[in-house]
Amino acid sequence: MRPDHARLSFLTLNQTLENLRTMTKLAMTEEDLLSQCEQGHCTAYIRLSGVQGLTQVSGEPGDEPESVWAAGVQTILNVQPVRVARSGVPVSLRLAGPVFRDIDDSFDELTRVWDALVDLKNGDLAFKPADVAALAETINGVIPEDYDLKGKEKATASAIIAILVHMSNLDVTKPYAAYESMKTAAALARVAMPSSGTIKKFFDLAAEQIVPAPAK
């Protein structure tokens, strides 16, 4: 990756494609990149200004959608509408990131998952340099080094993951389904989301720690 680009918080779409083409030696297009994001191999962001939408609700009694405005860079949770968008036609996006609420006078930023109808002409796609570098390695077939955990530590970490997965009502045998649920939670927690392949790797380890229920 270009050293000057590696120091940026976010890359533009053109900067991202320039670096991917250099690192992979492939003539990657915007659609190629967004397809990789759809599969969970990278995360797409968008810079928005003056866009209004409604927050997602938890389903708890009394929890109603709130009207909010974009307050900065947003994580795109559903990339497909961006990939198939037609010029000049707004698309419905599910976003996660900082927002202002209509009812606030203080202009305090809150982090929310929210839905908005977005004209992509009024937004700029963005990608994190670390995500771009990791995607290039994945495309080039570079296998990430295993975490340096000893056998007992690996078993302990896997057991902890198995317990947390159970507490979250996820299924260690369905890592890709869990990945979609975890993306939303990661955005709210402002935690970098690992790739779907990494989630599968650790879910497989966690599954090894589960003792089968006794036969009835």
XYZ file of C-alpha atoms in Angstrom:
216
model
C 0.000 0.000 0.000
C 1.175 3.527 -0.677
C 2.822 4.808 2.535
C 0.869 8.066 2.468
C -2.422 6.195 2.087
C -1.556 3.823 4.943
C -1.466 6.804 7.327
C -5.017 7.925 6.531
C -8.046 7.052 8.654
C -10.107 6.313 5.540
C -9.419 5.870 1.847
C -11.682 7.100 -0.922
C -13.078 4.622 -3.429
C -10.457 5.634 -6.010
C -7.607 5.331 -3.501
C -8.893 1.918 -2.422
C -9.078 0.593 -5.980
C -5.647 2.016 -6.810
C -4.066 0.168 -3.885
C -5.958 -3.078 -4.477
C -4.933 -3.132 -8.136
C -1.314 -2.580 -7.162
C -1.285 -5.178 -4.383
C -3.260 -7.906 -6.178
C -2.181 -7.255 -9.793
C -5.869 -7.523 -10.726
C -7.988 -4.969 -12.597
C -10.471 -4.733 -9.743
C -13.593 -2.642 -10.244
C -15.980 -0.969 -7.825
C -18.369 -3.905 -8.237
C -15.567 -6.378 -7.451
C -14.763 -4.490 -4.259
C -18.376 -4.207 -3.124
C -18.939 -7.899 -3.858
C -16.066 -8.711 -1.500
C -17.686 -6.503 1.157
C -21.008 -8.296 0.623
C -19.272 -11.566 1.426
C -17.869 -10.144 4.667
C -14.267 -9.818 3.485
C -14.187 -6.055 4.044
C -16.331 -3.259 5.455
C -17.687 -0.352 3.430
C -18.277 3.060 4.975
C -19.930 6.195 3.659
C -19.451 9.864 4.487
C -22.844 11.536 4.717
C -24.007 15.047 5.450
C -27.572 16.280 5.827
C -29.119 12.815 5.575
C -32.102 12.012 7.803
C -33.409 8.604 8.794
C -35.045 6.507 11.504
C -33.349 4.406 14.149
C -33.818 0.672 14.428
C -35.856 -0.500 17.414
C -35.061 -3.330 19.799
C -38.600 -4.686 19.993
C -38.840 -3.845 23.680
C -42.126 -2.244 24.833
C -42.023 1.519 24.415
C -39.032 1.467 22.081
C -40.025 3.636 19.123
C -38.011 4.728 16.059
C -36.331 8.116 16.441
C -35.653 10.644 13.723
C -31.898 11.194 13.410
C -29.376 12.933 11.166
C -26.003 11.645 10.008
C -23.142 13.114 12.022
C -20.125 11.571 10.321
C -18.787 8.427 8.697
C -21.272 5.545 8.778
C -20.767 1.794 8.496
C -22.893 0.314 5.698
C -24.553 -2.821 7.054
C -26.246 -3.818 3.774
C -23.839 -3.345 0.884
C -25.912 -4.924 -1.880
C -28.114 -1.846 -2.541
C -24.936 0.171 -3.123
C -23.538 -2.407 -5.533
C -26.706 -2.574 -7.655
C -27.639 1.124 -7.381
C -28.625 2.997 -10.530
C -27.463 6.541 -11.127
C -29.790 9.117 -9.593
C -31.984 6.552 -7.820
C -31.842 6.734 -3.987
C -31.228 3.451 -2.174
C -32.382 2.250 1.233
C -29.383 1.695 3.502
C -29.018 0.308 6.993
C -26.265 2.262 8.681
C -24.428 2.331 11.980
C -22.558 5.321 13.281
C -22.730 8.751 14.910
C -26.010 10.654 14.611
C -27.808 13.685 15.993
C -31.353 13.305 17.292
C -34.084 15.714 16.213
C -35.125 16.222 19.823
C -31.644 17.231 20.989
C -30.602 20.868 21.297
C -27.135 19.977 22.586
C -25.924 18.385 19.341
C -24.398 15.512 21.288
C -23.432 12.649 19.003
C -24.939 9.229 19.653
C -24.119 5.924 17.965
C -27.152 4.233 16.459
C -28.189 1.639 13.897
C -30.554 3.447 11.556
C -32.206 3.313 8.140
C -32.078 6.051 5.537
C -32.928 6.655 1.899
C -29.644 7.827 0.394
C -28.796 9.350 -2.960
C -25.258 8.034 -3.434
C -24.351 11.231 -5.308
C -24.512 12.949 -1.907
C -22.237 10.447 -0.163
C -18.654 9.303 -0.541
C -17.734 5.649 -0.094
C -14.764 5.068 2.201
C -12.631 2.137 3.335
C -10.096 1.660 6.125
C -6.484 1.096 5.002
C -6.092 -1.926 7.304
C -9.211 -3.530 5.795
C -7.918 -2.916 2.284
C -4.538 -4.461 3.102
C -6.226 -7.492 4.702
C -8.511 -7.914 1.681
C -5.511 -7.834 -0.659
C -3.834 -10.559 1.401
C -6.999 -12.665 1.272
C -7.228 -12.289 -2.504
C -3.538 -13.144 -2.865
C -4.027 -16.298 -0.825
C -1.963 -15.190 2.154
C -2.940 -17.289 5.157
C -2.915 -15.246 8.390
C -0.604 -16.541 11.089
C -2.303 -18.398 13.906
C -2.560 -16.624 17.214
C 0.342 -17.692 19.414
C -1.740 -19.531 21.973
C -0.650 -22.635 23.794
C -2.971 -25.631 23.795
C -4.481 -24.915 27.207
C -4.910 -21.197 26.435
C -6.579 -22.007 23.107
C -8.979 -24.399 24.830
C -9.797 -21.775 27.470
C -10.385 -19.038 24.879
C -12.543 -21.398 22.820
C -14.607 -22.320 25.882
C -15.168 -18.639 26.690
C -16.317 -18.004 23.116
C -18.661 -20.994 23.276
C -20.234 -19.681 26.498
C -20.653 -16.132 25.149
C -22.141 -17.455 21.911
C -24.656 -19.508 23.901
C -25.540 -16.481 26.073
C -26.137 -14.449 22.895
C -28.482 -17.089 21.440
C -26.165 -17.646 18.497
C -25.223 -21.027 17.047
C -21.555 -22.043 16.806
C -22.479 -24.435 14.001
C -23.753 -21.530 11.866
C -20.879 -19.014 11.847
C -21.950 -17.144 8.729
C -25.452 -16.505 10.086
C -23.902 -15.342 13.358
C -21.594 -13.029 11.427
C -24.541 -11.002 10.133
C -25.891 -10.526 13.674
C -22.452 -9.684 15.021
C -21.873 -6.967 12.407
C -24.676 -4.873 13.875
C -23.468 -5.384 17.442
C -19.876 -4.580 16.469
C -20.938 -1.306 14.886
C -22.820 -0.259 18.020
C -19.853 -1.209 20.203
C -17.433 0.541 17.825
C -15.393 -2.635 17.569
C -13.620 -3.614 14.359
C -15.440 -6.614 12.907
C -13.270 -9.599 11.898
C -13.912 -11.266 8.563
C -16.491 -14.015 8.210
C -13.636 -16.485 7.704
C -12.092 -15.516 11.035
C -15.458 -15.846 12.775
C -15.851 -19.340 11.300
C -12.360 -20.310 12.475
C -13.054 -19.363 16.090
C -16.590 -20.723 16.071
C -15.203 -24.060 14.875
C -12.752 -24.030 17.795
C -15.584 -23.151 20.178
C -17.716 -26.002 18.836
C -14.960 -28.436 19.818
C -15.434 -27.452 23.476
C -19.145 -28.306 23.598
C -19.906 -31.637 25.222
C -22.768 -33.425 23.408
C -25.976 -33.816 25.399
C -26.454 -37.329 26.774
C -28.716 -39.545 24.704
C -32.217 -39.937 26.095
